[in-house]
Coordinates of C-alpha atoms in Angstrom, one line a residue:
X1 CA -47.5 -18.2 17.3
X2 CA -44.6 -20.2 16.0
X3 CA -45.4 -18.6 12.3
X4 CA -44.8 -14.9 13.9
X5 CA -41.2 -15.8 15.1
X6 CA -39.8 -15.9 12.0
X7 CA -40.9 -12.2 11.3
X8 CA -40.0 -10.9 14.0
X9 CA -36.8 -12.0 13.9
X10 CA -36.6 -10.8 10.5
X11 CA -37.7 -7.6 12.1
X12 CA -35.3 -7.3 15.1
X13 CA -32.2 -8.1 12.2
X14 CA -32.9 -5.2 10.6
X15 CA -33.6 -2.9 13.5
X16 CA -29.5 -4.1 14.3
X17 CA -28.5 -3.6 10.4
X18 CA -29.3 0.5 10.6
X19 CA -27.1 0.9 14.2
X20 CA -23.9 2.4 13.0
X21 CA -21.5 4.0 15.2
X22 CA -19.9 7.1 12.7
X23 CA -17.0 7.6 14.9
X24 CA -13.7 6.8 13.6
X25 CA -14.9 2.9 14.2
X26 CA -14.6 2.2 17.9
X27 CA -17.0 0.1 17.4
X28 CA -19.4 -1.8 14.7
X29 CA -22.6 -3.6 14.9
X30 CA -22.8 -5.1 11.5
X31 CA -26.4 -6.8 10.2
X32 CA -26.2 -9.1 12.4
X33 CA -26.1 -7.2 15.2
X34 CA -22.6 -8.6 16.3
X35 CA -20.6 -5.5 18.2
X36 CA -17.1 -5.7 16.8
X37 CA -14.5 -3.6 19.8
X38 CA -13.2 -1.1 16.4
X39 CA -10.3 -1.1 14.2
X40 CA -6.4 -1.8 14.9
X41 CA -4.0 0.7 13.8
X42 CA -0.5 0.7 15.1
X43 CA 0.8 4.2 16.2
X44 CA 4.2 4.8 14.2
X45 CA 4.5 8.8 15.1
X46 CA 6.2 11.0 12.6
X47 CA 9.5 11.4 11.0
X48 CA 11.7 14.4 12.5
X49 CA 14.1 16.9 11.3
X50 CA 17.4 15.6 11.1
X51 CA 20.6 17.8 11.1
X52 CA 22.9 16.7 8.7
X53 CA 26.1 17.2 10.6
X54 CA 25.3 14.6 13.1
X55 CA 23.4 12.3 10.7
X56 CA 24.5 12.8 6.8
X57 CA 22.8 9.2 5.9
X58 CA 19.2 8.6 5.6
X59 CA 18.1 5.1 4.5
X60 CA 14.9 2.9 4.2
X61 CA 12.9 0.5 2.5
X62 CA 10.6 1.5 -0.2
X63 CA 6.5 1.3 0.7
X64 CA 4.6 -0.1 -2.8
X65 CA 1.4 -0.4 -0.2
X66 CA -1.8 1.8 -0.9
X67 CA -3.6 0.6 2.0
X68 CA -4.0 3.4 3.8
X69 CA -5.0 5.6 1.2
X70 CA -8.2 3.9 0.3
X71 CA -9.0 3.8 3.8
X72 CA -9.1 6.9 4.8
X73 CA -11.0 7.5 1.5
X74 CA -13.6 5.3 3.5
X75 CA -13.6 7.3 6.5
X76 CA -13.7 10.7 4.6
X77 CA -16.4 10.0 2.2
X78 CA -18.5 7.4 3.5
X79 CA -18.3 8.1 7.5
X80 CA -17.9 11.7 6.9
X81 CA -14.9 11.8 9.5
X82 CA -11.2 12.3 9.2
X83 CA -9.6 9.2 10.3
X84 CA -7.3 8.2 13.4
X85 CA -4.0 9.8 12.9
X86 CA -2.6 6.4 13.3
X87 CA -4.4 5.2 9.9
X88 CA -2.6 7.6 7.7
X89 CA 0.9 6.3 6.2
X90 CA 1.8 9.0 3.9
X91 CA 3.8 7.6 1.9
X92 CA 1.0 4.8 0.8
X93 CA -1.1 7.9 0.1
X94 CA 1.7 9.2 -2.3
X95 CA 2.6 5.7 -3.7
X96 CA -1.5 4.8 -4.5
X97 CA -1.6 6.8 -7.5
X98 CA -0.2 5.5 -10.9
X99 CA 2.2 7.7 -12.0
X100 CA 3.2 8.0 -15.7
X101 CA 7.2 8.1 -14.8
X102 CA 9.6 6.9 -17.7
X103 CA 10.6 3.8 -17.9
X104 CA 13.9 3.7 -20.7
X105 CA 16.7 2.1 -19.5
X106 CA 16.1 -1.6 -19.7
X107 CA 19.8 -2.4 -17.9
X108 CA 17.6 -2.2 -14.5
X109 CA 14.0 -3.5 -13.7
X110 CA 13.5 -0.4 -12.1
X111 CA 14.3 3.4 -13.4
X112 CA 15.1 6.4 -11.0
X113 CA 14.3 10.0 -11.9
X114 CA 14.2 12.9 -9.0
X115 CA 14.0 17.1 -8.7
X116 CA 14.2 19.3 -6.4
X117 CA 12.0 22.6 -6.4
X118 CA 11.2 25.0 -3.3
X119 CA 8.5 24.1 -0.9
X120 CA 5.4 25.3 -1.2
X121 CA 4.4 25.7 2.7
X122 CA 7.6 26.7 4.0
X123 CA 9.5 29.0 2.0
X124 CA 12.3 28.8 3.8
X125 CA 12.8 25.0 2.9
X126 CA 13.3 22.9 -0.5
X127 CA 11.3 19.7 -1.4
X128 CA 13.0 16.6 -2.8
X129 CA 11.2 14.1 -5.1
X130 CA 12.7 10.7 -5.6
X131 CA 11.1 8.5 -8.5
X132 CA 11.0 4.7 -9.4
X133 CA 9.1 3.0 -12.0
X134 CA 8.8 -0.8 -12.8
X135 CA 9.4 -2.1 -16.3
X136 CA 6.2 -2.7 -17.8
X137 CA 4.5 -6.3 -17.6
X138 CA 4.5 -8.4 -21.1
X139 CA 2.3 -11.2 -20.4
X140 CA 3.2 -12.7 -23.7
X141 CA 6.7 -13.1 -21.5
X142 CA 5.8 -13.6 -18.5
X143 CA 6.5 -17.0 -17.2
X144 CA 3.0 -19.0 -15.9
X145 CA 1.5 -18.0 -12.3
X146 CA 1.3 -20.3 -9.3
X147 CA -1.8 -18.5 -7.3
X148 CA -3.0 -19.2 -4.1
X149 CA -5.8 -17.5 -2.7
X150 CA -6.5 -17.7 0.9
X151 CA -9.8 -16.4 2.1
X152 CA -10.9 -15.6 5.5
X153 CA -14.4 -17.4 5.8
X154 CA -14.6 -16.7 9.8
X155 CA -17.3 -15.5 11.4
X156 CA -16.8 -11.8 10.9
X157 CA -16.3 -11.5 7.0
X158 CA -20.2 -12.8 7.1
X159 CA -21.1 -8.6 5.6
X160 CA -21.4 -7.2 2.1
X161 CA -18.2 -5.4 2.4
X162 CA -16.4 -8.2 3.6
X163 CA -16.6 -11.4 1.9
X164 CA -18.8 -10.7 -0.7
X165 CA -16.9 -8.3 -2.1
X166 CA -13.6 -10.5 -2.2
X167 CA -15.7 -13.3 -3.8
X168 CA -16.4 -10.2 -6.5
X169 CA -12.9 -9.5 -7.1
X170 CA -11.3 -13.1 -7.7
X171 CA -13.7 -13.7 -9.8
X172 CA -12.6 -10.8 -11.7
X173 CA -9.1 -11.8 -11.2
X174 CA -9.6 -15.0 -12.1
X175 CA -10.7 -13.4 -15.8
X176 CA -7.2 -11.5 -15.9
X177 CA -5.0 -14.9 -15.4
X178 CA -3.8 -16.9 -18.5
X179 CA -4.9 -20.2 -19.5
X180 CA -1.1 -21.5 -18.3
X181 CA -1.7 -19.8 -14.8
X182 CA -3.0 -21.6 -11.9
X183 CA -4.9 -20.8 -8.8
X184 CA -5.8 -23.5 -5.7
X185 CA -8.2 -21.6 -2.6
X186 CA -7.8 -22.3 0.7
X187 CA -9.9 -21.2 3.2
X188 CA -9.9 -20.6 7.2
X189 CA -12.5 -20.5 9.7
X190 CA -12.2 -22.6 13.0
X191 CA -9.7 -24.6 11.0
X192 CA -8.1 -24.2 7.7
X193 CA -9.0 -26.0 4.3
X194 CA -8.4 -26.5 0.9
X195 CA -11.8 -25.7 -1.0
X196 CA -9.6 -26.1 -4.7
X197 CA -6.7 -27.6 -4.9
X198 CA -4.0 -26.2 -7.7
X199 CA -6.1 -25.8 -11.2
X200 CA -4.9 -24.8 -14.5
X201 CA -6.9 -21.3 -15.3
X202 CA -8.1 -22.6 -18.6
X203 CA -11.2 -23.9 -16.5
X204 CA -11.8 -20.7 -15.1
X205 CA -15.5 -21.4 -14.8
X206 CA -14.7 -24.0 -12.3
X207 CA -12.6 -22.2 -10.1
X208 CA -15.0 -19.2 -10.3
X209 CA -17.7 -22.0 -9.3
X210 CA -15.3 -23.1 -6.0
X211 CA -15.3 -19.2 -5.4
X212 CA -18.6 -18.5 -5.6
X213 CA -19.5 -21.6 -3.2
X214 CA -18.0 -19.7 -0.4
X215 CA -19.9 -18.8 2.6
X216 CA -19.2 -17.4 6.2
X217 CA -18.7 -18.7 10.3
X218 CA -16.7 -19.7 13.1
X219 CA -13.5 -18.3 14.5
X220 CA -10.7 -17.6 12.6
X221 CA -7.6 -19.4 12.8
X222 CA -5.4 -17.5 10.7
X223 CA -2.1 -18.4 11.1
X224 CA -3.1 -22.3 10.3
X225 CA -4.6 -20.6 7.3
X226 CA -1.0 -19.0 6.6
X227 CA 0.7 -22.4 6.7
X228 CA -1.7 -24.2 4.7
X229 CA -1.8 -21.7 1.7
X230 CA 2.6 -21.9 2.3
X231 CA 2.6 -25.5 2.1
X232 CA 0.0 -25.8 -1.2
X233 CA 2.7 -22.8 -3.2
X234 CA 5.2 -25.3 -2.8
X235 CA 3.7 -28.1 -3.5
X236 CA 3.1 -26.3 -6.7
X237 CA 5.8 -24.0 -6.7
X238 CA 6.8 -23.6 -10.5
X239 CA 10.8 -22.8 -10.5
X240 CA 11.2 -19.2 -12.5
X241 CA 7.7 -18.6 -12.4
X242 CA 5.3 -16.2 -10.3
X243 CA 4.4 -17.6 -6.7
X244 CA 2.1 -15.7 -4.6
X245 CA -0.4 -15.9 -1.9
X246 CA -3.1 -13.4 -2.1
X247 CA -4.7 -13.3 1.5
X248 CA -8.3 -11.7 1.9
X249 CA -9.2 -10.7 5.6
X250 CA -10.1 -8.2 7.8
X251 CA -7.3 -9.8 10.0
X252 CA -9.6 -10.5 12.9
X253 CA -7.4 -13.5 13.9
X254 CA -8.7 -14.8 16.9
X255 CA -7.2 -18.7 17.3
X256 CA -3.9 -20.3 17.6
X257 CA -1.3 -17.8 16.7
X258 CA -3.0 -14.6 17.0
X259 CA -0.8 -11.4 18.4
X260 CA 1.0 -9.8 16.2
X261 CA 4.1 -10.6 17.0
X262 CA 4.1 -13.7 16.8
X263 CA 2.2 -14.0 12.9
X264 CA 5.3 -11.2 12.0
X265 CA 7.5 -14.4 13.5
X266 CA 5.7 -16.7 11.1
X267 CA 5.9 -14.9 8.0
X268 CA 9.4 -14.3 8.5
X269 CA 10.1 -18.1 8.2
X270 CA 8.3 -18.3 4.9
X271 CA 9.4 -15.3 3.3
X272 CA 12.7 -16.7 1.1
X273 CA 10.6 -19.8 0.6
X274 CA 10.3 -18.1 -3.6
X275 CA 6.6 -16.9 -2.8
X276 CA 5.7 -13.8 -2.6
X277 CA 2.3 -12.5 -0.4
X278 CA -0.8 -9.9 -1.5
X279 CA -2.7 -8.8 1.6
X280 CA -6.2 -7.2 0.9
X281 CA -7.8 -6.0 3.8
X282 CA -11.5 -5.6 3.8
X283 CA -14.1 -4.4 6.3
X284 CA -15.2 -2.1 8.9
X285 CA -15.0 -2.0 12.6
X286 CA -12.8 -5.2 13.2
X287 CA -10.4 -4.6 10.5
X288 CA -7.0 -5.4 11.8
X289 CA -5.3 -2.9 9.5
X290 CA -1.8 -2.9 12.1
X291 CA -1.4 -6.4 11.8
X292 CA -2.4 -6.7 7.8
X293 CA 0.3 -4.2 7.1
X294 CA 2.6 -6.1 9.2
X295 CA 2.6 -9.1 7.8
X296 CA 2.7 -7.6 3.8
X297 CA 5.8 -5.8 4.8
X298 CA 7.8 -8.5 6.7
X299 CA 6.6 -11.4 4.1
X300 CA 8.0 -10.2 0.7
X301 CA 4.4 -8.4 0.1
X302 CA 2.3 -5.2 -0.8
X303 CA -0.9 -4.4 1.1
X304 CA -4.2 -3.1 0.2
X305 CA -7.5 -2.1 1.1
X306 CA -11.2 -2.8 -0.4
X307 CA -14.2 -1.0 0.3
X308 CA -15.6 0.0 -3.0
X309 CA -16.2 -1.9 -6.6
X310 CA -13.9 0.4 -8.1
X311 CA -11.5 -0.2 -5.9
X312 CA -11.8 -3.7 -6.1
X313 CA -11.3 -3.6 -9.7
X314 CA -8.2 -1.4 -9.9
X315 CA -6.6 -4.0 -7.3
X316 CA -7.7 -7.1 -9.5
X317 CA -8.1 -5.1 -13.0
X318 CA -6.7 -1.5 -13.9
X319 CA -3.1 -2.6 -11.1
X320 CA -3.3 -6.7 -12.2
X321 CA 0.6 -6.2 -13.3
X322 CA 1.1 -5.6 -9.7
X323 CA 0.8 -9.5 -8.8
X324 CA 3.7 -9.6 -10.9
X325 CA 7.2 -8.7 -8.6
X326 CA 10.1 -7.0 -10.8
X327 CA 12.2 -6.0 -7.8
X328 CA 12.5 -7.6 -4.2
X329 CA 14.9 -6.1 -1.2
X330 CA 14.5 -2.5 -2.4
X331 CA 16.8 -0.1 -0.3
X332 CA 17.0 3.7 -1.1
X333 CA 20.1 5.6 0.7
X334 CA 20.7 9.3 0.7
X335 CA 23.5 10.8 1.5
X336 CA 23.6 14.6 2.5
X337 CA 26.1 17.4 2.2
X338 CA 26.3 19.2 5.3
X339 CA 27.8 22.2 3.5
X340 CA 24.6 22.1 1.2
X341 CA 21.8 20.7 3.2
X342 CA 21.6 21.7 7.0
X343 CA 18.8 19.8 8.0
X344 CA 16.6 17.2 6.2
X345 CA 13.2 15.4 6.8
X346 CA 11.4 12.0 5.3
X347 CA 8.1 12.9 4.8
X348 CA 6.0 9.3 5.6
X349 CA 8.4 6.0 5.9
X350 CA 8.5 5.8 9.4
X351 CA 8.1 2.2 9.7
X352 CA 9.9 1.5 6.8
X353 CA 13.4 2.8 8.3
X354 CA 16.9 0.9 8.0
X355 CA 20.1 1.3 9.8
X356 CA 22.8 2.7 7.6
X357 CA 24.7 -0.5 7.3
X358 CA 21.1 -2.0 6.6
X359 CA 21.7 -0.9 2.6
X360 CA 24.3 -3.3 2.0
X361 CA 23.5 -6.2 4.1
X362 CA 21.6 -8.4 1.5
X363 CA 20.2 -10.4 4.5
X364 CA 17.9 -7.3 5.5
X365 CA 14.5 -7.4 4.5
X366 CA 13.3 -4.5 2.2
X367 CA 10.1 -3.7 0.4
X368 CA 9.1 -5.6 -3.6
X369 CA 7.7 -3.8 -6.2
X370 CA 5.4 -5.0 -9.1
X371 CA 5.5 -4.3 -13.0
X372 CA 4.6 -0.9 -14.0
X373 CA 4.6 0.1 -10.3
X374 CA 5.7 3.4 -9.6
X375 CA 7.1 4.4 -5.5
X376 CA 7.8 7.7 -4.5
X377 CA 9.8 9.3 -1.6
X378 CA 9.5 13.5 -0.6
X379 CA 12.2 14.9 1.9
X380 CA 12.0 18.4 3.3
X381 CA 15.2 20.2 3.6
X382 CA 16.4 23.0 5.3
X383 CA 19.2 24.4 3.1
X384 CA 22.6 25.7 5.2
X385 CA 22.7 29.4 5.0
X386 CA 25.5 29.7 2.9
X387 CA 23.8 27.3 0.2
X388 CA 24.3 28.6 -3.2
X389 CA 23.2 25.5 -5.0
X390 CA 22.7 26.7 -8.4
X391 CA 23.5 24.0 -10.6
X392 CA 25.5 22.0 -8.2
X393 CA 25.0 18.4 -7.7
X394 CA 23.3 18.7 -4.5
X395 CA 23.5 14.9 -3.3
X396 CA 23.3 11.4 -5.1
X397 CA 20.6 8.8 -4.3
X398 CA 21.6 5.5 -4.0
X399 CA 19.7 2.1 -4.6
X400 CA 20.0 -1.5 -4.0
X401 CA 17.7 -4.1 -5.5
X402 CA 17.5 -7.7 -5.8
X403 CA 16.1 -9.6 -8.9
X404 CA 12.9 -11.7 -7.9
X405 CA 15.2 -15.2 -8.1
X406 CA 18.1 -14.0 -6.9
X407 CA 19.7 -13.1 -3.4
X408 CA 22.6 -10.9 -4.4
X409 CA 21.8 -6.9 -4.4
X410 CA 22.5 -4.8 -7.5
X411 CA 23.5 -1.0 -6.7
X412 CA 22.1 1.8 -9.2
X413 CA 22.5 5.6 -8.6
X414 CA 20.8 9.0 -9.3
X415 CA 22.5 12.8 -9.1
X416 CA 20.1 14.9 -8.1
X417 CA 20.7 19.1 -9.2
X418 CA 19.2 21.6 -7.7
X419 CA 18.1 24.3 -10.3
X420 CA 16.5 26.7 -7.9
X421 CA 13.2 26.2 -9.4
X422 CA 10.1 27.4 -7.8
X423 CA 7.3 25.0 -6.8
X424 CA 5.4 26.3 -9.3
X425 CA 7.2 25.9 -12.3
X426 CA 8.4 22.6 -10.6
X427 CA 6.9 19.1 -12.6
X428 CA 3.1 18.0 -12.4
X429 CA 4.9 15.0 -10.6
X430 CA 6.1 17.1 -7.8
X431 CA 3.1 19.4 -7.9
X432 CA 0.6 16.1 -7.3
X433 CA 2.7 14.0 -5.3
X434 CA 3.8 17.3 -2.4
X435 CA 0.0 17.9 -2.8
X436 CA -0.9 14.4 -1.4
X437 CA 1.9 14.7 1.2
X438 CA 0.7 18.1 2.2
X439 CA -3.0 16.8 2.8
X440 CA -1.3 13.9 5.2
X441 CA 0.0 16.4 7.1
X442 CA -3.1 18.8 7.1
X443 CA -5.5 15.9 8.1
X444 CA -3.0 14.5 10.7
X445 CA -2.1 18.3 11.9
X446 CA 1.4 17.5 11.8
X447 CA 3.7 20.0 13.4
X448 CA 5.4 20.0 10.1
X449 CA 2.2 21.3 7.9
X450 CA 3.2 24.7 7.7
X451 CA 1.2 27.1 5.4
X452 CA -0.7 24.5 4.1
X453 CA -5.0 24.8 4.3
X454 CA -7.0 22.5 1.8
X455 CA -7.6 25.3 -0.4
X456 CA -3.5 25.7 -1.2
X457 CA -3.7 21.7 -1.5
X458 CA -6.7 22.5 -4.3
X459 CA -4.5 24.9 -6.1
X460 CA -1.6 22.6 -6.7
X461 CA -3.3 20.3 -8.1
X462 CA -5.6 22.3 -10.1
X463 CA -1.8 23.2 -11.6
X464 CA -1.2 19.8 -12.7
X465 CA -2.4 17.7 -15.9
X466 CA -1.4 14.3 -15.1
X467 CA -3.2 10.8 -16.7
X468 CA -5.9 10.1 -14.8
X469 CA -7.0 6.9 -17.1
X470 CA -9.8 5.8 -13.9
X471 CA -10.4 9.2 -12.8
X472 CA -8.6 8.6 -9.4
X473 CA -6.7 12.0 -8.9
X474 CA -9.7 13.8 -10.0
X475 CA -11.7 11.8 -6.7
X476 CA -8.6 12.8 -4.3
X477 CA -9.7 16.4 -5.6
X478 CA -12.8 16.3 -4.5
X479 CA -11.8 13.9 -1.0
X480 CA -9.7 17.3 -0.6
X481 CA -12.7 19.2 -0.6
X482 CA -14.8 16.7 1.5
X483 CA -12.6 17.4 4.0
X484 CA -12.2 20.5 4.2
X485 CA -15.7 21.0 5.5
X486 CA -15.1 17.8 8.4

């Protein structure tokens, strides 16, 4: 009898590894058959309209996240369900697609461009478009890498799409680094670790070999997995170089420091240490996505989401310049004439909002962005009556910036015009990016949608002709059509 145990264990293992629960992820049993309570989102609500005359001054941090938007790719095509409102972060929708915005002016790591056109599901309204692109990433000038790569090994990563996967896409990153790079792995379970302390990438096979020796259980004490990975970057910190942690997890922090609160607390204290944070979120059903996105924005950080190999390699392959930061502390501030604009509305941003005196305060924390990076920002506006804004200078934009090394904000500014130009004859820019903006608001049934449906939405950007190198923009097409019929 003992020899039939085995089997049907083996038997009962897969019986657990076919129950899925296909609803939005309130709850998981994985292969295992360990139950996981469902995913975290936190609930940010949406940006109003604003009247100018009481509030003229709109300000935030910019968003260089993409998170969300290859999440609810997840949901839509591979659960075959929209996703929880509170998973959608529009402007991380917008800001996951590379856009091929001019960079020309070398004075700034960053270049502005912007337009404004009429909006295409309220006629009565115009549409803004505020653009930023990174300088592009010379590795024969960037300065050497000081990696570390902190890897959840709890418990919970134990599936396919979890730690597998990560161990997939370092090794592919590991290909991407230079021979004077280095890269040391820590891990965290019950306890945290250093599997590979700091090692030059020329022996990339032996740092591929420390990944690849990974494996899964126990708890997950992430926060003493935080400080570890802190304390190795500056043991090996190298002065005008790139630091950066790159943490894999699906955030399921469940000993010492755990709420989210009190992680935020932590990463606050390391953030002006010089080292700058990747989070890549990975998983289903436990996947801590409030917390992840959290930490990436209060630790000098961008945050992302895995569930594919395709998008695992245009986070570690196709967007490697990313890794790289250009700008840190990036503020954007617009100021509105009441006489022009009577009302105005951020579309996405909401937890991404500053106080007006925020913009100059170079102690306020703002968002980074990475080399060749590209951030965009869409207001609504509800022009005054009286508006004739034909070739008028219809408000400036303002920026603040701080160089990677340096604590001191630089200002830069943009004029925006408004030519009165329809939507349609507006750029492929505006076209794609108020397309993804409109489908946030369609699957989220904002009270701001409008006249959009999906079949508008597949109009637009049938209009546009836009690089699509890796065939991303042509996938959100057909994601628009997927669901459509959900």
């Amino acid at each position: 009898m003992k020899s039939i145990k085995p089997i049907i264990l083996s038997f009962i293992l897969i019986l657990f590894s076919c129950e899925y629960n296909e609803t939005n992820s309130d709850s998981y049993v994985d292969f295992y058959g360990i139950e996981f309570a469902g995913d975290q989102y936190n609930e940010i609500g949406e940006n109003q309209f604003i009247s100018t005359e009481t509030i003229p001054i709109s300000t935030f941090s910019i968003d260089a996240d993409g998170a969300s938007y290859s999440n609810i790719r997840r949901f839509i095509q591979q659960d075959q369900s929209l996703p929880p409102v509170a998973a959608v972060r529009t402007e991380e929708l917008i800001n996951y697609f590379n856009l091929d915005y001019a960079y020309n002016d070398a004075t700034h790591p960053i270049n502005l461009n912007g337009e404004i056109s009429s909006c295409p599901w309220n006629t009565d309204n115009k549409l803004v478009r505020i653009g930023m692109k990174a300088k592009p990433l010379n590795l024969n000038d960037t300065q050497a890498s000081n990696f570390v790569l902190l890897i959840d090994v709890s418990g919970s990563m134990g599936s396919e799409d979890k730690l597998e996967l990560l161990k997939s896409g370092f090794k592919d990153f590991v290909d991407q680094t230079s021979d004077t790079d280095k890269i040391a792995i820590v891990t965290y379970a019950g306890s945290a670790g250093l599997v590979l302390p700091s090692t030059a990438c020329s022996n990339k096979q032996t740092i591929k070999d420390a990944i690849d020796s990974l494996g899964s259980g126990g708890s997950t004490a992430g926060a003493q997995g935080i400080i570890t990975a802190y304390d190795i970057a500056l043991e090996n910190y190298i002065t005008n170089g790139n630091n950066r942690i790159i943490i894999g997890t699906d955030g399921d922090f469940n000993v010492g420091i755990s709420n989210q609160d009190d992680l935020i607390s932590l990463i606050e204290e390391k953030r002006d240490l010089g080292v700058f944070l990747t989070v890549l979120g990975v998983g289903r059903g436990n996947l801590n996505d409030g917390t992840l996105e959290q930490i990436a924005n209060k630790g000098n950080g961008n945050y992302e989401y895995i569930d594919t190999i395709e998008q695992l390699r245009k986070v570690f392959i196709y967007d490697y310049s990313k890794f790289f930061t250009v700008a840190k502390d990036v503020k954007v501030q617009v100021e509105f004439n009441p006489e022009i604009v009577d009302a105005y509305r951020l579309i996405g941003y909401e937890n991404r909002a500053l106080n007006t005196e925020d913009f100059e305060d170079d102690t306020e924390d703002a968002g980074e962005i990475g080399a060749n990076q590209n951030i965009t920002a869409i207001y609504e506006i509800v022009p005054t009556v009286e508006s004739n804004l034909l070739n008028d200078k219809a408000f400036t934009i303002a920026v603040r910036y701080k160089l990677p090394d340096n604590d001191t904000s630089i200002p830069m500014t943009l004029d925006i015009y408004d030519q009165e130009v329809a939507f349609s004859q507006s750029s492929d820019f505006m076209k794609f990016t108020a397309s993804v903006a409109s489908f946030s608001m369609l699957i989220t049934d904002s009270e701001f949608k409008g006249d959009t449906s999906y079949s508008n939405i597949s109009n637009w950007l049938n209009q546009t002709s836009l690089s699509d190198e890796h065939n991303f923009k042509n996938q959100f097409k057909t994601i628009v059509l997927d669901a459509s019929s959900l």
